[in-house]
Amino acid sequence: MLRYYALASAIVVVAIGLLLALPRFRTSEPQGPAYASGRATPGVSGPDAEVRATETVGGIAPWALSAVPECFHQTASFRGDPAFVRAHVPHAARRVPAGSRLRVADCTLDVRAGSALLARAENRFVVPSPASFYVAGSSLVLRQTDGSRDELRVYRLSRGAVPRFDRLHDRVYSYE
């Protein structure tokens, strides 16, 4: 057993000796920080020389209202079978009729037949069908069905506003 320790020790000593004996490669120039040209610099940001246009986003988004916290703040969410979700719809909640519009801060929510369109600046999101909106006191409630699962989201409006819908017109369109 002692001979194995001696052999292992010899291998380690030879390996360390070889590593130390390797030549060190040096350049004629002193090593310093490397620089690369680029558009961004570290540190405190200053005004951009280029004015960048904001990109437009949009699409079908069941979560659209949650994506604009400046307009809608989600306070609760329930997901499950229809009976479970129906039990969480606030009492005295009034269904928002199709063809109604809600303006909150710089957002506009147009409720349509089973769906809705949320617009903010150039961005457009469709809350897909089937979707129902309700007003319960100062809360806006969105109920969606996806197969055998339902989802309920409860929102507060920005600045504590109370949801007040305007009637757009009698002709109602679906966005799907």
Coordinates of N, CA and C in Angstrom, one line a residue:
M1 N 0.8 -1.2 0.0 CA 0.0 0.0 0.0 C 0.9 1.3 0.0
L2 N 2.0 1.2 0.7 CA 2.9 2.3 0.8 C 3.5 2.7 -0.6
R3 N 3.7 1.6 -1.4 CA 4.3 1.9 -2.7 C 3.3 2.7 -3.6
Y4 N 2.0 2.5 -3.4 CA 1.0 3.2 -4.2 C 0.9 4.7 -3.9
Y5 N 1.1 5.0 -2.6 CA 1.2 6.4 -2.1 C 2.4 7.1 -2.7
A6 N 3.5 6.3 -2.7 CA 4.8 6.8 -3.2 C 4.6 7.1 -4.7
L7 N 4.0 6.2 -5.5 CA 3.8 6.3 -6.9 C 2.9 7.5 -7.2
A8 N 1.8 7.7 -6.5 CA 0.9 8.8 -6.7 C 1.6 10.1 -6.3
S9 N 2.3 10.1 -5.3 CA 3.1 11.4 -4.9 C 4.1 11.8 -6.0
A10 N 4.7 10.8 -6.6 CA 5.7 11.0 -7.6 C 5.0 11.6 -8.9
I11 N 3.9 11.1 -9.2 CA 3.1 11.6 -10.4 C 2.7 13.0 -10.2
V12 N 2.2 13.4 -9.0 CA 1.8 14.7 -8.7 C 3.0 15.7 -8.7
V13 N 4.2 15.3 -8.2 CA 5.4 16.1 -8.2 C 5.8 16.4 -9.6
V14 N 5.8 15.3 -10.5 CA 6.3 15.5 -11.8 C 5.3 16.4 -12.6
A15 N 4.0 16.3 -12.4 CA 3.0 17.1 -13.1 C 3.2 18.6 -12.7
I16 N 3.4 18.8 -11.4 CA 3.6 20.2 -11.0 C 4.9 20.8 -11.6
G17 N 5.9 20.0 -11.6 CA 7.2 20.4 -12.2 C 7.0 20.7 -13.7
L18 N 6.3 19.9 -14.4 CA 6.1 20.2 -15.8 C 5.3 21.5 -16.0
L19 N 4.3 21.7 -15.2 CA 3.5 23.0 -15.4 C 4.4 24.2 -15.1
L20 N 5.2 24.1 -14.1 CA 6.1 25.2 -13.8 C 7.2 25.5 -14.8
A21 N 7.6 24.4 -15.5 CA 8.6 24.5 -16.5 C 8.1 25.0 -17.8
L22 N 6.9 25.0 -18.1 CA 6.3 25.5 -19.3 C 6.7 27.0 -19.6
P23 N 7.0 27.3 -20.8 CA 7.4 28.7 -21.0 C 6.2 29.6 -20.9
R24 N 6.5 30.8 -20.4 CA 5.4 31.8 -20.3 C 5.5 32.6 -21.6
F25 N 4.4 32.8 -22.2 CA 4.3 33.6 -23.4 C 4.0 35.0 -23.1
R26 N 4.9 35.9 -23.5 CA 4.6 37.3 -23.2 C 4.7 38.1 -24.5
T27 N 3.9 39.1 -24.6 CA 3.9 40.0 -25.7 C 4.8 41.2 -25.4
S28 N 5.2 41.9 -26.4 CA 6.1 43.0 -26.2 C 5.3 44.2 -25.6
E29 N 4.0 44.2 -25.7 CA 3.2 45.3 -25.2 C 2.7 44.9 -23.8
P30 N 2.6 45.9 -22.9 CA 2.0 45.5 -21.6 C 0.5 45.2 -21.7
Q31 N 0.1 44.3 -20.9 CA -1.3 43.9 -21.0 C -2.1 44.9 -20.2
G32 N -3.2 45.3 -20.7 CA -4.1 46.3 -20.1 C -5.5 45.9 -20.4
P33 N -6.4 46.8 -20.1 CA -7.8 46.5 -20.4 C -8.0 46.5 -21.9
A34 N -8.9 45.6 -22.4 CA -9.2 45.5 -23.8 C -10.4 46.4 -24.1
Y35 N -10.4 47.1 -25.2 CA -11.5 48.0 -25.5 C -12.2 47.5 -26.8
A36 N -13.5 47.6 -26.9 CA -14.2 47.3 -28.1 C -15.2 48.4 -28.4
S37 N -15.3 48.7 -29.7 CA -16.3 49.8 -30.0 C -17.7 49.2 -29.9
G38 N -18.6 50.0 -29.5 CA -20.0 49.5 -29.4 C -20.9 50.7 -29.3
R39 N -22.2 50.4 -29.2 CA -23.2 51.5 -29.1 C -23.4 51.9 -27.6
A40 N -23.2 51.0 -26.7 CA -23.6 51.3 -25.3 C -22.3 51.4 -24.5
T41 N -22.4 52.2 -23.5 CA -21.2 52.4 -22.6 C -21.7 52.1 -21.2
P42 N -20.8 51.6 -20.3 CA -21.3 51.4 -18.9 C -21.3 52.7 -18.2
G43 N -22.1 52.8 -17.2 CA -22.2 54.0 -16.4 C -23.6 54.6 -16.5
V44 N -23.7 55.7 -16.0 CA -25.0 56.4 -16.0 C -25.4 56.8 -17.4
S45 N -26.6 56.5 -17.7 CA -27.0 56.8 -19.1 C -27.3 58.3 -19.3
G46 N -27.0 58.6 -20.5 CA -27.2 60.0 -20.9 C -28.2 60.1 -22.0
P47 N -28.5 61.2 -22.5 CA -29.5 61.3 -23.6 C -28.9 60.5 -24.8
D48 N -29.8 59.8 -25.5 CA -29.4 59.0 -26.7 C -29.3 60.0 -27.9
A49 N -28.2 59.7 -28.7 CA -28.0 60.5 -29.8 C -29.1 60.1 -30.9
E50 N -29.5 58.9 -30.9 CA -30.5 58.4 -31.8 C -31.9 58.4 -31.1
V51 N -32.9 58.8 -31.8 CA -34.2 58.7 -31.3 C -34.8 57.3 -31.8
R52 N -35.2 56.5 -30.8 CA -35.7 55.2 -31.2 C -37.2 55.2 -31.2
A53 N -37.8 54.6 -32.2 CA -39.2 54.5 -32.3 C -39.6 53.3 -31.4
T54 N -40.7 53.4 -30.7 CA -41.2 52.3 -29.9 C -41.8 51.3 -30.9
E55 N -41.6 50.1 -30.5 CA -42.2 49.0 -31.4 C -43.6 48.8 -31.0
T56 N -44.5 48.5 -32.0 CA -45.9 48.2 -31.8 C -46.0 46.7 -31.4
V57 N -46.7 46.4 -30.4 CA -47.0 45.0 -30.1 C -48.5 44.8 -30.1
G58 N -48.9 43.5 -30.2 CA -50.3 43.2 -30.1 C -50.5 41.7 -30.4
G59 N -51.8 41.4 -30.5 CA -52.1 40.0 -30.7 C -53.2 39.5 -29.9
I60 N -53.5 38.2 -29.9 CA -54.5 37.6 -29.1 C -53.9 37.3 -27.7
A61 N -54.5 37.9 -26.7 CA -53.9 37.9 -25.3 C -55.0 37.8 -24.3
P62 N -55.3 36.6 -23.7 CA -56.2 36.5 -22.6 C -55.8 37.3 -21.4
W63 N -54.5 37.6 -21.2 CA -54.0 38.3 -20.1 C -53.8 39.8 -20.4
A64 N -54.4 40.3 -21.5 CA -54.1 41.7 -22.0 C -54.2 42.7 -20.9
L65 N -55.2 42.7 -20.1 CA -55.4 43.7 -19.1 C -54.3 43.7 -18.0
S66 N -53.8 42.5 -17.7 CA -52.7 42.4 -16.8 C -51.4 43.0 -17.4
A67 N -51.3 43.1 -18.7 CA -50.1 43.6 -19.3 C -50.0 45.1 -19.3
V68 N -51.0 45.8 -18.8 CA -51.0 47.3 -18.7 C -51.3 47.7 -17.3
P69 N -50.4 47.6 -16.4 CA -50.6 48.0 -15.0 C -50.8 49.5 -14.8
E70 N -50.5 50.3 -15.8 CA -50.7 51.7 -15.7 C -52.2 52.0 -15.8
C71 N -53.0 51.0 -16.4 CA -54.4 51.2 -16.6 C -55.2 50.2 -15.7
F72 N -54.8 49.0 -15.6 CA -55.5 48.0 -14.8 C -54.6 47.2 -13.9
H73 N -55.0 47.1 -12.7 CA -54.1 46.4 -11.7 C -54.9 45.2 -11.2
Q74 N -54.4 44.0 -11.5 CA -55.0 42.7 -11.2 C -54.9 42.5 -9.7
T75 N -56.1 42.3 -9.0 CA -56.1 42.1 -7.6 C -56.4 40.6 -7.2
A76 N -57.0 39.9 -8.1 CA -57.3 38.5 -7.8 C -57.5 37.7 -9.1
S77 N -57.2 36.4 -8.9 CA -57.4 35.5 -10.1 C -57.8 34.1 -9.6
F78 N -58.8 33.5 -10.2 CA -59.3 32.2 -9.9 C -59.4 31.3 -11.1
R79 N -58.9 30.1 -11.1 CA -58.9 29.2 -12.2 C -59.3 27.9 -11.8
G80 N -60.3 27.3 -12.5 CA -60.7 25.9 -12.2 C -61.9 25.6 -13.0
D81 N -62.7 24.6 -12.5 CA -63.9 24.2 -13.2 C -64.9 25.3 -13.1
P82 N -65.9 25.3 -14.0 CA -66.9 26.4 -14.1 C -67.6 26.7 -12.8
A83 N -68.0 25.7 -12.0 CA -68.7 25.9 -10.8 C -67.8 26.7 -9.8
F84 N -66.6 26.3 -9.7 CA -65.6 27.0 -8.8 C -65.5 28.5 -9.2
V85 N -65.3 28.7 -10.4 CA -65.1 30.1 -10.9 C -66.4 30.9 -10.7
R86 N -67.5 30.3 -11.1 CA -68.8 31.0 -10.9 C -69.0 31.4 -9.5
A87 N -68.6 30.7 -8.5 CA -68.7 31.0 -7.1 C -67.9 32.2 -6.7
H88 N -66.9 32.6 -7.5 CA -66.1 33.7 -7.2 C -66.4 35.0 -7.9
V89 N -67.4 34.9 -8.8 CA -67.9 36.1 -9.4 C -68.6 37.0 -8.3
P90 N -68.2 38.2 -8.1 CA -68.7 39.0 -7.0 C -70.3 39.1 -7.1
H91 N -70.9 39.0 -5.9 CA -72.4 39.3 -5.9 C -72.7 40.7 -6.3
A92 N -73.8 40.9 -6.9 CA -74.2 42.2 -7.5 C -73.3 42.6 -8.6
A93 N -72.6 41.7 -9.3 CA -71.8 42.1 -10.4 C -72.7 42.3 -11.6
R94 N -72.6 43.3 -12.4 CA -73.4 43.6 -13.6 C -72.6 43.3 -14.8
R95 N -73.2 42.5 -15.7 CA -72.5 42.2 -16.9 C -72.4 43.4 -17.9
V96 N -71.3 43.6 -18.5 CA -71.1 44.7 -19.4 C -71.6 44.3 -20.8
P97 N -72.5 45.1 -21.3 CA -73.1 44.7 -22.6 C -72.1 44.9 -23.8
A98 N -72.2 44.0 -24.8 CA -71.4 44.2 -26.0 C -71.6 45.5 -26.6
G99 N -70.6 46.1 -27.2 CA -70.7 47.4 -27.8 C -70.4 48.5 -26.8
S100 N -69.7 48.2 -25.7 CA -69.4 49.2 -24.6 C -67.9 49.5 -24.7
R101 N -67.6 50.8 -24.3 CA -66.2 51.2 -24.2 C -65.9 51.8 -22.9
L102 N -64.7 51.4 -22.4 CA -64.1 51.9 -21.1 C -62.8 52.6 -21.4
R103 N -62.7 53.8 -21.0 CA -61.4 54.6 -21.1 C -60.8 54.7 -19.7
V104 N -59.5 54.2 -19.6 CA -58.8 54.3 -18.3 C -57.4 54.8 -18.7
A105 N -57.0 55.9 -18.1 CA -55.7 56.5 -18.4 C -55.6 56.6 -19.9
D106 N -54.5 56.0 -20.5 CA -54.4 56.1 -21.9 C -54.8 54.7 -22.6
C107 N -55.6 53.9 -21.9 CA -56.1 52.7 -22.5 C -57.5 52.8 -22.9
T108 N -57.9 52.0 -23.9 CA -59.3 51.9 -24.3 C -59.7 50.5 -24.4
L109 N -60.8 50.1 -23.7 CA -61.2 48.7 -23.8 C -62.6 48.7 -24.4
D110 N -62.7 48.1 -25.6 CA -63.9 47.9 -26.3 C -64.5 46.5 -26.1
V111 N -65.6 46.4 -25.5 CA -66.2 45.1 -25.2 C -67.1 44.7 -26.4
R112 N -66.9 43.6 -27.0 CA -67.6 43.1 -28.2 C -68.4 41.8 -27.8
A113 N -69.0 41.2 -28.8 CA -69.7 40.0 -28.6 C -68.8 38.8 -28.2
G114 N -68.6 38.6 -27.0 CA -67.8 37.5 -26.5 C -66.3 37.7 -26.5
S115 N -65.8 38.9 -26.9 CA -64.4 39.2 -26.9 C -64.2 40.7 -26.6
A116 N -63.0 41.2 -26.6 CA -62.8 42.6 -26.4 C -61.5 43.0 -27.1
L117 N -61.3 44.3 -27.3 CA -60.1 44.9 -27.9 C -59.6 45.9 -26.9
L118 N -58.3 45.7 -26.5 CA -57.6 46.6 -25.6 C -56.6 47.4 -26.5
A119 N -56.7 48.7 -26.5 CA -55.8 49.6 -27.3 C -55.1 50.5 -26.3
R120 N -53.8 50.6 -26.5 CA -53.0 51.6 -25.8 C -52.0 52.1 -26.8
A121 N -52.1 53.4 -27.1 CA -51.2 54.0 -28.2 C -51.4 53.2 -29.4
E122 N -50.3 52.7 -30.0 CA -50.4 51.9 -31.2 C -50.5 50.4 -31.0
N123 N -50.5 50.0 -29.7 CA -50.6 48.6 -29.4 C -52.1 48.1 -29.3
R124 N -52.3 46.9 -29.8 CA -53.7 46.4 -29.8 C -53.7 44.9 -29.4
F125 N -54.5 44.6 -28.4 CA -54.6 43.2 -27.9 C -56.0 42.8 -28.0
V126 N -56.3 41.6 -28.4 CA -57.6 41.0 -28.4 C -57.8 40.1 -27.3
V127 N -58.7 40.3 -26.4 CA -59.1 39.3 -25.4 C -60.0 38.3 -26.1
P128 N -59.6 37.1 -26.2 CA -60.3 36.1 -27.1 C -61.6 35.7 -26.5
S129 N -62.4 35.2 -27.4 CA -63.7 34.6 -27.1 C -63.6 33.2 -26.5
P130 N -64.4 32.8 -25.6 CA -65.5 33.5 -25.0 C -65.0 34.2 -23.7
A131 N -65.3 35.5 -23.7 CA -64.9 36.4 -22.6 C -66.1 37.2 -22.2
S132 N -66.3 37.3 -20.9 CA -67.4 38.2 -20.3 C -66.8 39.2 -19.3
F133 N -67.3 40.4 -19.4 CA -66.9 41.4 -18.5 C -68.0 41.8 -17.6
Y134 N -67.7 42.1 -16.3 CA -68.6 42.5 -15.3 C -68.1 43.7 -14.5
V135 N -69.0 44.5 -14.0 CA -68.6 45.6 -13.1 C -69.2 45.2 -11.7
A136 N -68.3 45.2 -10.7 CA -68.7 45.0 -9.3 C -68.1 46.1 -8.4
G137 N -68.9 47.1 -8.2 CA -68.4 48.2 -7.4 C -67.4 49.0 -8.1
S138 N -66.1 49.0 -7.6 CA -65.0 49.7 -8.2 C -64.1 48.7 -9.0
S139 N -64.6 47.5 -9.1 CA -63.8 46.4 -9.8 C -64.3 46.1 -11.1
L140 N -63.4 45.7 -12.0 CA -63.7 45.2 -13.3 C -63.4 43.7 -13.3
V141 N -64.3 42.9 -13.7 CA -64.2 41.4 -13.6 C -64.2 40.8 -15.0
L142 N -63.2 40.0 -15.3 CA -63.1 39.3 -16.6 C -63.2 37.8 -16.4
R143 N -64.2 37.2 -17.0 CA -64.4 35.7 -16.9 C -64.2 35.1 -18.3
Q144 N -63.3 34.2 -18.4 CA -63.0 33.5 -19.7 C -63.1 32.0 -19.5
T145 N -63.5 31.4 -20.6 CA -63.6 29.9 -20.7 C -62.6 29.3 -21.7
D146 N -61.9 28.3 -21.3 CA -61.0 27.6 -22.1 C -61.2 26.1 -22.0
G147 N -62.1 25.6 -22.8 CA -62.4 24.2 -22.7 C -63.3 23.9 -21.5
S148 N -62.8 23.0 -20.6 CA -63.5 22.7 -19.4 C -63.0 23.5 -18.2
R149 N -62.1 24.5 -18.5 CA -61.5 25.3 -17.4 C -62.0 26.8 -17.6
D150 N -62.3 27.4 -16.5 CA -62.7 28.8 -16.5 C -61.6 29.6 -15.7
E151 N -61.5 30.9 -16.1 CA -60.6 31.7 -15.4 C -61.3 33.1 -15.1
L152 N -61.1 33.6 -13.9 CA -61.7 34.8 -13.5 C -60.6 35.7 -13.0
R153 N -60.6 36.9 -13.5 CA -59.6 37.9 -13.1 C -60.3 39.2 -12.6
V154 N -59.9 39.7 -11.5 CA -60.5 40.9 -10.9 C -59.5 42.0 -11.0
Y155 N -59.9 43.2 -11.5 CA -59.0 44.3 -11.7 C -59.5 45.6 -11.0
R156 N -58.6 46.4 -10.5 CA -58.9 47.8 -10.1 C -58.4 48.7 -11.2
L157 N -59.0 49.8 -11.4 CA -58.6 50.7 -12.4 C -57.6 51.6 -11.8
S158 N -56.8 52.2 -12.6 CA -55.7 53.1 -12.2 C -56.3 54.3 -11.5
R159 N -55.6 54.8 -10.5 CA -56.0 56.0 -9.7 C -57.3 55.8 -9.0
G160 N -57.7 54.5 -8.8 CA -58.9 54.2 -8.0 C -60.2 54.6 -8.8
A161 N -60.2 54.7 -10.1 CA -61.4 55.1 -10.8 C -62.4 54.0 -10.8
V162 N -63.7 54.4 -10.9 CA -64.8 53.4 -11.0 C -65.1 53.1 -12.5
P163 N -65.2 51.9 -12.8 CA -65.5 51.5 -14.2 C -66.8 52.1 -14.7
R164 N -66.7 53.0 -15.8 CA -67.8 53.6 -16.4 C -67.7 53.4 -17.9
F165 N -68.6 52.6 -18.4 CA -68.6 52.2 -19.8 C -69.5 53.2 -20.6
D166 N -69.1 53.5 -21.8 CA -69.9 54.3 -22.8 C -70.4 53.3 -23.8
R167 N -71.6 53.6 -24.2 CA -72.2 52.7 -25.3 C -71.7 53.2 -26.6
L168 N -71.1 52.3 -27.4 CA -70.5 52.6 -28.7 C -71.6 52.7 -29.7
H169 N -72.3 51.6 -30.0 CA -73.3 51.6 -31.0 C -74.1 50.3 -30.8
D170 N -75.1 50.1 -31.5 CA -76.0 48.9 -31.4 C -75.4 47.8 -32.2
R171 N -74.7 48.0 -33.2 CA -74.1 47.0 -34.0 C -72.9 46.5 -33.4
V172 N -72.8 45.2 -33.1 CA -71.7 44.6 -32.3 C -70.9 43.6 -33.2
Y173 N -69.6 43.8 -33.1 CA -68.7 42.9 -33.9 C -67.9 42.0 -33.0
S174 N -67.5 40.9 -33.5 CA -66.6 40.0 -32.7 C -65.2 40.2 -33.4
Y175 N -64.1 40.1 -32.6 CA -62.8 40.3 -33.2 C -62.2 39.0 -33.6
E176 N -63.0 37.9 -33.5 CA -62.4 36.6 -33.9 C -63.1 36.0 -35.1

